[in-house]
Coordinates of N, CA and C and ligand atoms in Angstrom, one line a residue:
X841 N 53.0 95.9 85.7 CA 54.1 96.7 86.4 C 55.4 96.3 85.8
X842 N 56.1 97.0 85.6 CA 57.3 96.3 84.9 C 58.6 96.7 86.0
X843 N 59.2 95.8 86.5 CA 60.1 95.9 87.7 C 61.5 96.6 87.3
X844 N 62.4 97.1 88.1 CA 63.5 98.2 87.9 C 64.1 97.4 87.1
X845 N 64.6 96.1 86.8 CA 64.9 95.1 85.6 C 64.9 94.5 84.8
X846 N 63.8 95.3 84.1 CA 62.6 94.9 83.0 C 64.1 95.1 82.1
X847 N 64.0 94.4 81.0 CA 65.1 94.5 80.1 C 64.9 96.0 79.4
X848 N 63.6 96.5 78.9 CA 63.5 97.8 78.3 C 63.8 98.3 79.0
X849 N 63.5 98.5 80.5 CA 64.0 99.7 81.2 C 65.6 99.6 80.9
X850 N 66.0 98.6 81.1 CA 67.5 98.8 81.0 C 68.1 99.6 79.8
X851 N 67.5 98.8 78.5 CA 67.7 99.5 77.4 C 67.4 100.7 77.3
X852 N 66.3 101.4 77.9 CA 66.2 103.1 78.3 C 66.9 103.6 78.9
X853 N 67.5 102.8 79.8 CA 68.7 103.5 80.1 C 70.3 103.7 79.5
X854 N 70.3 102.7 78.5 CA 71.6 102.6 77.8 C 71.3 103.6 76.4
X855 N 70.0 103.3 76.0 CA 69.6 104.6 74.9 C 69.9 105.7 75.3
X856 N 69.7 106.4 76.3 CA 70.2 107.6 77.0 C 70.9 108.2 76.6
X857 N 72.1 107.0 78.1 CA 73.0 107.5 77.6 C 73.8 107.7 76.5
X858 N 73.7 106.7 75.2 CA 74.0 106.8 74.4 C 73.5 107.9 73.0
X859 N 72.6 108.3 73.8 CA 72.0 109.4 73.0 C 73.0 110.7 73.9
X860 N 73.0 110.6 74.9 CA 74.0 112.4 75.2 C 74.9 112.2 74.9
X861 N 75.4 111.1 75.0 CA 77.2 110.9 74.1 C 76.8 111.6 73.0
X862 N 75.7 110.8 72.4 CA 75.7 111.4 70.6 C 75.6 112.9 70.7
X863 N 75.4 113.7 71.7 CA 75.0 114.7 71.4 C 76.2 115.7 71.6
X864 N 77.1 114.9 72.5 CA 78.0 115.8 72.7 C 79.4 115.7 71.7
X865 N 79.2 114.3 71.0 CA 79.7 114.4 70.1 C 79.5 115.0 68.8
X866 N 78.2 115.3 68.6 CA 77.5 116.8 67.8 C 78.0 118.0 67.5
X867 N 78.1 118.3 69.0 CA 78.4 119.7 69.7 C 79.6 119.8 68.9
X868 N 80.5 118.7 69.5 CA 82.0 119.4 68.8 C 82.5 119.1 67.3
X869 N 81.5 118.3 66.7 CA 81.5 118.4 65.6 C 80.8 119.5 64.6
X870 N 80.0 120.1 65.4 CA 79.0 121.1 64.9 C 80.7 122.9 64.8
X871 N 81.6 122.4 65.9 CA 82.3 123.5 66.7 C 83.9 123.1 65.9
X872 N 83.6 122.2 65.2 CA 85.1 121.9 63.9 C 85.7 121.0 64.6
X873 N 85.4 120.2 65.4 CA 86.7 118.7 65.5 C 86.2 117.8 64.4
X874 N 86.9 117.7 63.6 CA 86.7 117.2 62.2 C 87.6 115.3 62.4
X875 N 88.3 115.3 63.1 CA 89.2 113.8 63.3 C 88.0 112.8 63.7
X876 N 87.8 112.2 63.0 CA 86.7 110.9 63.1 C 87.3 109.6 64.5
X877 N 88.8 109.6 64.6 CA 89.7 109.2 65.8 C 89.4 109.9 67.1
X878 N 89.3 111.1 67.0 CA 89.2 111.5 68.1 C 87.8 111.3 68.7
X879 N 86.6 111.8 67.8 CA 85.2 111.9 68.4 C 84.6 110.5 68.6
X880 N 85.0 109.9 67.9 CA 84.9 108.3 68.8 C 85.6 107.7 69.9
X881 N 86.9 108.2 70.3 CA 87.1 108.2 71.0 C 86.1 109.1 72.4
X882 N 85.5 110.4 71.8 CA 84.8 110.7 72.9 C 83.5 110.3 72.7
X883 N 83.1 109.9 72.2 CA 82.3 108.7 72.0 C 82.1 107.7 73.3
X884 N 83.3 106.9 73.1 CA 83.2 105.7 73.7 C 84.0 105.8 75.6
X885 N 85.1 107.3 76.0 CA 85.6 106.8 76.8 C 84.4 107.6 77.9
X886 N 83.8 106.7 79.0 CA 82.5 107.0 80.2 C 83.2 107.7 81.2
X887 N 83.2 109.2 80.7 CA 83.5 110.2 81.2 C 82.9 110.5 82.3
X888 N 81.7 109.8 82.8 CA 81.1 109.8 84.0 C 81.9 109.0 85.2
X889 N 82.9 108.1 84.5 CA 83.5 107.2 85.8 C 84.8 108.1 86.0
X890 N 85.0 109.6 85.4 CA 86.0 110.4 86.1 C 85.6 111.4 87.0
X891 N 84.6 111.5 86.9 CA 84.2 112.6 87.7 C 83.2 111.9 89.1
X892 N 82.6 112.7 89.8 CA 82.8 112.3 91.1 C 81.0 112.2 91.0
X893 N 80.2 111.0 92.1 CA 79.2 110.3 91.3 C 77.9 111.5 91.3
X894 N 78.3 112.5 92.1 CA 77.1 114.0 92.4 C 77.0 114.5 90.9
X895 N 78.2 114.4 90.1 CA 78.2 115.1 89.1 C 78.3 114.5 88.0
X896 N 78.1 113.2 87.9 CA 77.6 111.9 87.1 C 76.8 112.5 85.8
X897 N 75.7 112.9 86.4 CA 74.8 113.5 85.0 C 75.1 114.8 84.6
X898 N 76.0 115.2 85.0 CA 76.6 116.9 83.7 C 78.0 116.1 82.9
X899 N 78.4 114.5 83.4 CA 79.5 114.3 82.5 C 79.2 114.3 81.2
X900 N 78.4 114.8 80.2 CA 78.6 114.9 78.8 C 77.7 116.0 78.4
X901 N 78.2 117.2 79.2 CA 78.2 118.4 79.1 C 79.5 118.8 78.6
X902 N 79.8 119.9 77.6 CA 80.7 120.0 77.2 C 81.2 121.1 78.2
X903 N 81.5 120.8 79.6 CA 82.5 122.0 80.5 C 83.2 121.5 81.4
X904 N 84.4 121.9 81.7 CA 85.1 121.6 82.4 C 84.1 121.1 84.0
X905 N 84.6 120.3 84.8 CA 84.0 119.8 86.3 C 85.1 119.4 87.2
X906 N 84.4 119.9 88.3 CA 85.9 119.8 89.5 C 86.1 118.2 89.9
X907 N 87.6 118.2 90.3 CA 87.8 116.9 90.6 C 88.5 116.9 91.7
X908 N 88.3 117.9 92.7 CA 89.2 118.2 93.7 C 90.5 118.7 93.9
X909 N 91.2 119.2 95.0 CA 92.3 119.5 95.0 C 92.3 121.0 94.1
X910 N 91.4 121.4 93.8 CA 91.0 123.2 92.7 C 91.6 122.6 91.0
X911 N 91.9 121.2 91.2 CA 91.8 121.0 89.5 C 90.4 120.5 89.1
X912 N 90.2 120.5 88.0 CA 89.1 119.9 86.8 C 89.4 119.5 86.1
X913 N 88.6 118.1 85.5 CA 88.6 117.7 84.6 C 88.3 118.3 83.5
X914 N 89.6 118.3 82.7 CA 89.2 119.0 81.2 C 87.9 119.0 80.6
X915 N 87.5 119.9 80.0 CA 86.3 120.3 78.9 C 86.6 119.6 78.0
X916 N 85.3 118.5 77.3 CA 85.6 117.8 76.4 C 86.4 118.6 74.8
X917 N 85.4 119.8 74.7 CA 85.8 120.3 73.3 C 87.3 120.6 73.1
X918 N 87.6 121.2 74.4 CA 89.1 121.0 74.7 C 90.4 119.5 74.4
X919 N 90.0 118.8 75.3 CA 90.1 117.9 75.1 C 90.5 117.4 73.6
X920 N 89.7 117.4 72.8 CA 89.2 117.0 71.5 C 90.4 117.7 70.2
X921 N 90.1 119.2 70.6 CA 91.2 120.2 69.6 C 92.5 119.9 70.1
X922 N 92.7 119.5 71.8 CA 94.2 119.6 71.9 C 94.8 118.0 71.0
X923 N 94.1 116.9 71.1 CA 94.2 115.8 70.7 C 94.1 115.5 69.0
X924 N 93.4 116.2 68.4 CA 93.2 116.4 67.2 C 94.9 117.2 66.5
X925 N 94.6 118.6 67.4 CA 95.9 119.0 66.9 C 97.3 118.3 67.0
X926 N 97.6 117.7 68.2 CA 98.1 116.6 68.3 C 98.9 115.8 67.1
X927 N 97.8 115.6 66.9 CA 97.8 114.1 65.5 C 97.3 114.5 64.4
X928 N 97.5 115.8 63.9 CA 97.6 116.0 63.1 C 98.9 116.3 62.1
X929 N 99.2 115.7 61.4 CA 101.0 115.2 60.6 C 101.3 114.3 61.3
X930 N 100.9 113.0 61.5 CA 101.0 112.0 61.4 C 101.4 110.9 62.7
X931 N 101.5 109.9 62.4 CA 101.7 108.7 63.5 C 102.2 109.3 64.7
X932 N 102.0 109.2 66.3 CA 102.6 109.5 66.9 C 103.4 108.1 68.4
X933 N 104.6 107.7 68.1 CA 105.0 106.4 68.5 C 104.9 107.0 70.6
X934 N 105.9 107.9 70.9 CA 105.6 107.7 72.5 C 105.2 109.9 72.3
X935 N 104.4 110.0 73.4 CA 103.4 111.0 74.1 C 103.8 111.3 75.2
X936 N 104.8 112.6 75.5 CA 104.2 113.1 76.6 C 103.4 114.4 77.0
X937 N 102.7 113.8 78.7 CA 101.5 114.1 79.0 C 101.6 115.4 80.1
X938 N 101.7 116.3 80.5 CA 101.9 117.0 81.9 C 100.3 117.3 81.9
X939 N 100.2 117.0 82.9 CA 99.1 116.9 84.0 C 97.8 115.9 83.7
X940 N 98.3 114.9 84.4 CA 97.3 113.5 84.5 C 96.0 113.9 84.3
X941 N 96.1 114.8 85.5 CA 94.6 114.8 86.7 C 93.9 113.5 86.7
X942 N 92.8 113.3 86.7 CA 91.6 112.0 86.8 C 92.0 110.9 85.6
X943 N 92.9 111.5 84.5 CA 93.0 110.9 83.2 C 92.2 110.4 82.4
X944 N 90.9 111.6 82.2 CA 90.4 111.6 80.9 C 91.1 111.9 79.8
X945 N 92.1 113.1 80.1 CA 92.5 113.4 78.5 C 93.9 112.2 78.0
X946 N 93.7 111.5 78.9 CA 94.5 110.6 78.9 C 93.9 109.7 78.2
X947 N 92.7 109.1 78.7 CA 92.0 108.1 78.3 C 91.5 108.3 76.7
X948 N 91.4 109.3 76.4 CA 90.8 109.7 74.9 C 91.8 109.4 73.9
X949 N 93.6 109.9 74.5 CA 94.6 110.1 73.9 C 95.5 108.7 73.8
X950 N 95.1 107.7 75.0 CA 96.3 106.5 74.7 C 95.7 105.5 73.4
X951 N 94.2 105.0 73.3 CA 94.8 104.3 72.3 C 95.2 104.6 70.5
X952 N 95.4 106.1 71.0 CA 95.4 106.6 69.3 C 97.0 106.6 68.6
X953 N 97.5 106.4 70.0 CA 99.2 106.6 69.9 C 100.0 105.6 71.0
X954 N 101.2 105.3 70.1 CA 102.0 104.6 70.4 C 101.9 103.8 72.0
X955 N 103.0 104.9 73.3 CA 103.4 104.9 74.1 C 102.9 106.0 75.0
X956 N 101.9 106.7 76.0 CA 101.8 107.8 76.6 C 102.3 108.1 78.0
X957 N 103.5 109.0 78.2 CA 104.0 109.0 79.4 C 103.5 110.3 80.1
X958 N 102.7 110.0 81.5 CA 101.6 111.1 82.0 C 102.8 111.0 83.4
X959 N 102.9 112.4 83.1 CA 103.3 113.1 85.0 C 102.2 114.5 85.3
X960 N 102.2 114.1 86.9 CA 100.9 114.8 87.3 C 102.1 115.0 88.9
X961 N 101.9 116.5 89.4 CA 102.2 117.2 90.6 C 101.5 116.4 91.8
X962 N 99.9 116.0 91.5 CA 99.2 115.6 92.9 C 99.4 114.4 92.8
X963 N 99.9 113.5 94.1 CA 99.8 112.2 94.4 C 98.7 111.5 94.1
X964 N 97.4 112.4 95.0 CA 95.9 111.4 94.8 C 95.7 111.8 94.0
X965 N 95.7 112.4 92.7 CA 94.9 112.3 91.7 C 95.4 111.6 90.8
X966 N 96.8 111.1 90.7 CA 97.4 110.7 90.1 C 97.1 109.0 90.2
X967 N 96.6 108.8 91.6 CA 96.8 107.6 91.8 C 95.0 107.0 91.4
X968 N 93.9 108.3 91.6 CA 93.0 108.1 91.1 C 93.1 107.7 89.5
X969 N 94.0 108.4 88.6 CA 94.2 108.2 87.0 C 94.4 106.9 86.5
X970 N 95.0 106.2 87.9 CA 95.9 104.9 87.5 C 94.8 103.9 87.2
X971 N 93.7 104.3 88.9 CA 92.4 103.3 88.5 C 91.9 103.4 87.8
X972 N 91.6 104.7 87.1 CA 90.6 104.7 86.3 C 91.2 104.0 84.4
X973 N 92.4 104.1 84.6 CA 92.7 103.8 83.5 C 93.1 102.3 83.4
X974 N 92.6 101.8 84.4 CA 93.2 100.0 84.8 C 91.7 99.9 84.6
X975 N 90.6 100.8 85.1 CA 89.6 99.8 85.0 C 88.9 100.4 83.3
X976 N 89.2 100.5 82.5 CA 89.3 101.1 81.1 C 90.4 100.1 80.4
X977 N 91.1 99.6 80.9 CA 92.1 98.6 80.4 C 93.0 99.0 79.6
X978 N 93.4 99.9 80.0 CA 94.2 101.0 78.4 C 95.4 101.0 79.5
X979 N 96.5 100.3 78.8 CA 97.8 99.4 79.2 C 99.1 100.1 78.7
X980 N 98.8 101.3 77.9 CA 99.9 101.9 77.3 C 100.6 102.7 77.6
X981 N 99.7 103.6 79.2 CA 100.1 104.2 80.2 C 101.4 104.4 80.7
X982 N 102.6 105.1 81.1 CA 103.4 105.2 82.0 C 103.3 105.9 83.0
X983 N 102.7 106.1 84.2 CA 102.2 107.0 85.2 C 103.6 107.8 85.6
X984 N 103.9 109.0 86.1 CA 104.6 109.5 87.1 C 104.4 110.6 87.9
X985 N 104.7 110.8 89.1 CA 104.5 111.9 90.3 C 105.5 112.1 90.1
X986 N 106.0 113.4 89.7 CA 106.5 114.3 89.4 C 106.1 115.7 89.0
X987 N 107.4 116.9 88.7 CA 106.8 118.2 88.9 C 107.2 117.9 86.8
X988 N 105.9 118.2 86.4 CA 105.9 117.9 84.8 C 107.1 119.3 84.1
X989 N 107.6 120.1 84.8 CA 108.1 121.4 84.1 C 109.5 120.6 83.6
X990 N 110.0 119.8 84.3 CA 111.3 118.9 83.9 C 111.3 117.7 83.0
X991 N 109.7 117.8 82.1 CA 109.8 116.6 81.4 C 110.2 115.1 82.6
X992 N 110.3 114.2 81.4 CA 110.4 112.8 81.8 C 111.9 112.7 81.4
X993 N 112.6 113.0 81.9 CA 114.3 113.4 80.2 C 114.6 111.4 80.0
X994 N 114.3 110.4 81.4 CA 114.8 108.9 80.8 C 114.2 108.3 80.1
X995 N 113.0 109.4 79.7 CA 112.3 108.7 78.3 C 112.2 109.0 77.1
X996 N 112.5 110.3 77.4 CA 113.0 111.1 76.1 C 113.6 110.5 74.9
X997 N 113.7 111.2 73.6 CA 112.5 112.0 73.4 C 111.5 111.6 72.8
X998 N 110.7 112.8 72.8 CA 109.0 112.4 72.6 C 108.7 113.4 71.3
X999 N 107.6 112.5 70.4 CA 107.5 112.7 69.0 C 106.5 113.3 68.9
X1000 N 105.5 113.6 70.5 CA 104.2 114.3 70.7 C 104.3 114.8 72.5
X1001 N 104.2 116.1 72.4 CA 104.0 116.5 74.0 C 102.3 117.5 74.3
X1002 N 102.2 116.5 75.3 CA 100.6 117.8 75.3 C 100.3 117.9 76.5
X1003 N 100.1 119.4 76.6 CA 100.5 120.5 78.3 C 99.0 120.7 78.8
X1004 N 98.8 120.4 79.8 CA 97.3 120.1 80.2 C 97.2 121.2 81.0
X1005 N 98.0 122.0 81.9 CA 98.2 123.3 82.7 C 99.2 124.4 81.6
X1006 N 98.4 125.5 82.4 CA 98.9 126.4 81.9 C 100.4 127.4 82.5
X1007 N 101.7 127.0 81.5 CA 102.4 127.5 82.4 C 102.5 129.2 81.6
X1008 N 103.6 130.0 81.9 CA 103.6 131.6 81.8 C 104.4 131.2 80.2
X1009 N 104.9 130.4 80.3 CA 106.3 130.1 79.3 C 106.3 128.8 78.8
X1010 N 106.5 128.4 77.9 CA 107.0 126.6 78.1 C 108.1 126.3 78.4
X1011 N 108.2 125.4 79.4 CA 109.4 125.1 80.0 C 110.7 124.3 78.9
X1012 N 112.3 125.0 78.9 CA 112.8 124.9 78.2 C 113.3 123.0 78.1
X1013 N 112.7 122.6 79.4 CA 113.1 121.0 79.1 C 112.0 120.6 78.2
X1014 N 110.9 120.8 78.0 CA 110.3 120.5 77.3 C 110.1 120.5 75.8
X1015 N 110.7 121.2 75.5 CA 111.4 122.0 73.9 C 112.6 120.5 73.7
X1016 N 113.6 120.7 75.0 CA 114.4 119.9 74.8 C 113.7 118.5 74.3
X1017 N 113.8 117.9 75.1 CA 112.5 116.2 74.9 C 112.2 116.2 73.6
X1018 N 111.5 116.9 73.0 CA 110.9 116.9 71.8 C 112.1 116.4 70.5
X1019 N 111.7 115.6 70.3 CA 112.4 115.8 68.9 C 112.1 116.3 67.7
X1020 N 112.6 116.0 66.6 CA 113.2 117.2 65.6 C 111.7 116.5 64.7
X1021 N 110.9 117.4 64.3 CA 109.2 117.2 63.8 C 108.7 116.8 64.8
X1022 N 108.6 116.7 65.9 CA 107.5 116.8 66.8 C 106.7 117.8 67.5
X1023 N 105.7 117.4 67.7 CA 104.9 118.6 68.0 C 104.8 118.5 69.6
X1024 N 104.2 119.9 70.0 CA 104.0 119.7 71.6 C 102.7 121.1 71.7
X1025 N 101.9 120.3 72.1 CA 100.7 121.4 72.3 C 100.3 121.7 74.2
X1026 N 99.9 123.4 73.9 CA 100.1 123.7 75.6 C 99.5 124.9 75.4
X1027 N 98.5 125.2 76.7 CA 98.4 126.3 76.6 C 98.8 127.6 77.5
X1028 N 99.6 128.8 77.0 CA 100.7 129.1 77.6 C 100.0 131.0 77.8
X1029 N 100.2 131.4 79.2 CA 100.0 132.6 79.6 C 99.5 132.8 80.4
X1030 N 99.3 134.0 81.2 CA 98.7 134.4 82.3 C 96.8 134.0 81.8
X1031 N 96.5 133.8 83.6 CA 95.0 133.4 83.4 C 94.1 134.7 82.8
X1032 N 93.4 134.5 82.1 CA 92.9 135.5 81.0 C 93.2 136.0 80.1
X1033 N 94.8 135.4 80.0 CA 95.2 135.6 78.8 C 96.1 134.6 77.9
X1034 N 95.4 133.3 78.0 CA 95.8 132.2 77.7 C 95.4 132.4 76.4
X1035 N 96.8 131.4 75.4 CA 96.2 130.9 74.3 C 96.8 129.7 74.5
X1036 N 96.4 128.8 73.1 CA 96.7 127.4 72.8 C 97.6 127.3 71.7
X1037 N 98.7 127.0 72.2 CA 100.1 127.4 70.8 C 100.0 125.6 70.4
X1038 N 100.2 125.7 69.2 CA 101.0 124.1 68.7 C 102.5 124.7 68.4
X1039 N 103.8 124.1 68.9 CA 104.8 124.4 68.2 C 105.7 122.5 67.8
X1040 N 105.6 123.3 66.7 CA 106.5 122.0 66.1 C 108.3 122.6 65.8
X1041 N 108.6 121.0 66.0 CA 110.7 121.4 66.3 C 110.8 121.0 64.8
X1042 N 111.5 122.4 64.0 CA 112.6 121.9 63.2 C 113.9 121.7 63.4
X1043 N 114.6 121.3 62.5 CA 116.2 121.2 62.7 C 116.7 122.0 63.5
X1044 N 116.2 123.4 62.7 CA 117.1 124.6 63.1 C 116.0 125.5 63.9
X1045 N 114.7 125.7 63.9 CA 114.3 126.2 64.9 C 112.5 125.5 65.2
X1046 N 111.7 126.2 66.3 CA 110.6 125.8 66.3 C 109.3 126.7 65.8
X1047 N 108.8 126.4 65.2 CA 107.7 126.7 64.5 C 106.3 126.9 65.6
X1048 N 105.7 128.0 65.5 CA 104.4 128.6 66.8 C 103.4 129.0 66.0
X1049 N 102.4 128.3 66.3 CA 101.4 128.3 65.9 C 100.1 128.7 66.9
X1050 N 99.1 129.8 66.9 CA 98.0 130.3 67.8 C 96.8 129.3 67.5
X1051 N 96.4 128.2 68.0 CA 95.0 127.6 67.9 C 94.1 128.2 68.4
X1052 N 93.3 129.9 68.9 CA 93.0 130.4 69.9 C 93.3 130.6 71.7
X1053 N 92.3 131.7 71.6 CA 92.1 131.6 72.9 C 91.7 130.7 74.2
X1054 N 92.2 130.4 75.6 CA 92.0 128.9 76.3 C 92.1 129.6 77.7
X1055 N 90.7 128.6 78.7 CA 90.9 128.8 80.0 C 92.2 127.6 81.0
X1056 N 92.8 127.6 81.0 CA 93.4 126.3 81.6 C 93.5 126.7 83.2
X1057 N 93.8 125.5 84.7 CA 94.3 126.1 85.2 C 95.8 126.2 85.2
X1058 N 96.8 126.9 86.2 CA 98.2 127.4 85.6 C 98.6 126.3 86.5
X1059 N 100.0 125.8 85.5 CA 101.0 125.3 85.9 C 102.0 125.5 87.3
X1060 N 102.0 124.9 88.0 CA 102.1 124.7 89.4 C 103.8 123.8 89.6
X1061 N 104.3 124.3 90.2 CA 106.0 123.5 90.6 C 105.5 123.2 92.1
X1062 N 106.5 121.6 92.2 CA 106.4 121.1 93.5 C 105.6 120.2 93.4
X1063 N 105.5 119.4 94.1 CA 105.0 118.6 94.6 C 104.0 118.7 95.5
X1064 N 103.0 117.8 95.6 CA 101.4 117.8 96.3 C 101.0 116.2 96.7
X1065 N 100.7 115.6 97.8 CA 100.7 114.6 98.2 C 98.8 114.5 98.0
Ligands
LIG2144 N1 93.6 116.7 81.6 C1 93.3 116.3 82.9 C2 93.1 117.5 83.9 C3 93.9 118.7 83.6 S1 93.8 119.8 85.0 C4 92.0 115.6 82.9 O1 91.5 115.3 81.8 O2 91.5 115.2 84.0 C5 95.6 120.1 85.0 C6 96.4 119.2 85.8 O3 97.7 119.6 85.7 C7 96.0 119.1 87.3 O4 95.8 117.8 87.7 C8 97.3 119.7 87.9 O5 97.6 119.1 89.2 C9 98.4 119.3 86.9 N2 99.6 120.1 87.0 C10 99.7 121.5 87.2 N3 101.0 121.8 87.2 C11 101.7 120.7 87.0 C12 103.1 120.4 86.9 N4 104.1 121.3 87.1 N5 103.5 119.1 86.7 C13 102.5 118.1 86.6 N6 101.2 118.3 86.7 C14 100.8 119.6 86.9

């Protein structure tokens, strides 16, 4: 009889897992995330300790999952294109983040870049992000409870912005923030008729670019305890 601590069993259980990782890192490689940074990153960050422990075994399902409060945790493949697009044209020193939630897309995104400054509208989720990202050890973090449509402006500016809700418009502090070659990815429109724009700031104006079609939920003003 081999007891629940049989070393193989254990190792059957870490093969597992580490086999649906592999798989879901497949998936979106099969679906064009081509950045070797990124899919190791989804690789390695245990997207099961963001979501809630009922729903433990669909974390490396590639779909969005509720995290309370009517938000979700981002969809990995999502996740993956926003972050890819991101970092693509080069180094990026400080990141901001609008909308924490749980902080996976956070966790994928801090150690690839510099500095990442995350504001999230809900208190407890926000405060959920903090643990999860303390007990992940990823130290690069700047948390804030704040309404994200006003940017962070005392940290400004930012060489990468990336919009986790969907607002109608991009908010014009946000454009501001950005400096001159930075990018800011977001997905912007009414629900069902979302797309995912990259726009990057020139000198003289900004550049808009359509990554497709995107479900997000919408951008929300105010504050939520
Ligand atoms: N990327 C996150 C979840 C995104 S869900 C993850 O991986 O878990 C979108 C998040 O944006 C929600 O947590 C929602 O509360 C937040 N949000 C919506 N409007 C906001 C606003 N104006 N400012 C800051 N956060 C906002």
């Amino acid at each position: 009889m081999s007891s629940y601590l049989d070393p193989s069993r254990l190792a059957g259980i870490g093969m597992t897992s580490a086999r649906t990782r592999e798989r879901l890192v497949q998936r979106l490689t099969d679906q064009g995330i081509a950045d070797l940074r990124v899919l190791d990153r989804i690789r390695q960050v245990p997207r099961h300790l963001f979501v809630d422990e009922a729903l433990g075994s669909r974390a490396y399902e590639d779909t969005a999952l509720p995290i309370g409060f009517g938000q979700t945790i981002s969809q990995p493949y999502i996740v993956a294109r926003m972050t890819e697009a991101l970092l693509a044209g080069g180094a990026l020193r400080k990141v901001l983040e609008i909308g924490t939630g749980c902080g996976y897309q956070t966790a994928v995104l801090a150690p690839l870049v510099g500095e990442v400054y995350s504001v999230e509208r809900i208190a407890s989720l926000l405060g959920r992000a903090r643990r999860n990202l303390r007990e992940l050890r990823i130290r690069n973090v700047h948390c804030r409870h704040d309404d994200g449509a006003l940017g962070w402006p005392a940290r400004a500016p930012f060489d990468g912005i990336l919009v986790a809700a969907a607002p109608a418009a991009v908010p014009p502090a946000l454009f501001e923030q950005l400096d001159v070659g930075g990018r800011l990815v977001a997905p912007v429109g009414p629900d069902g008729r979302q797309e995912l724009i990259r726009y990057t700031k020139g000198e003289h104006r900004v550049h808009r670019e359509s990554l497709g079609p995107v479900q997000f939920v919408p951008m929300l003003s105010g504050l939520q305890r």
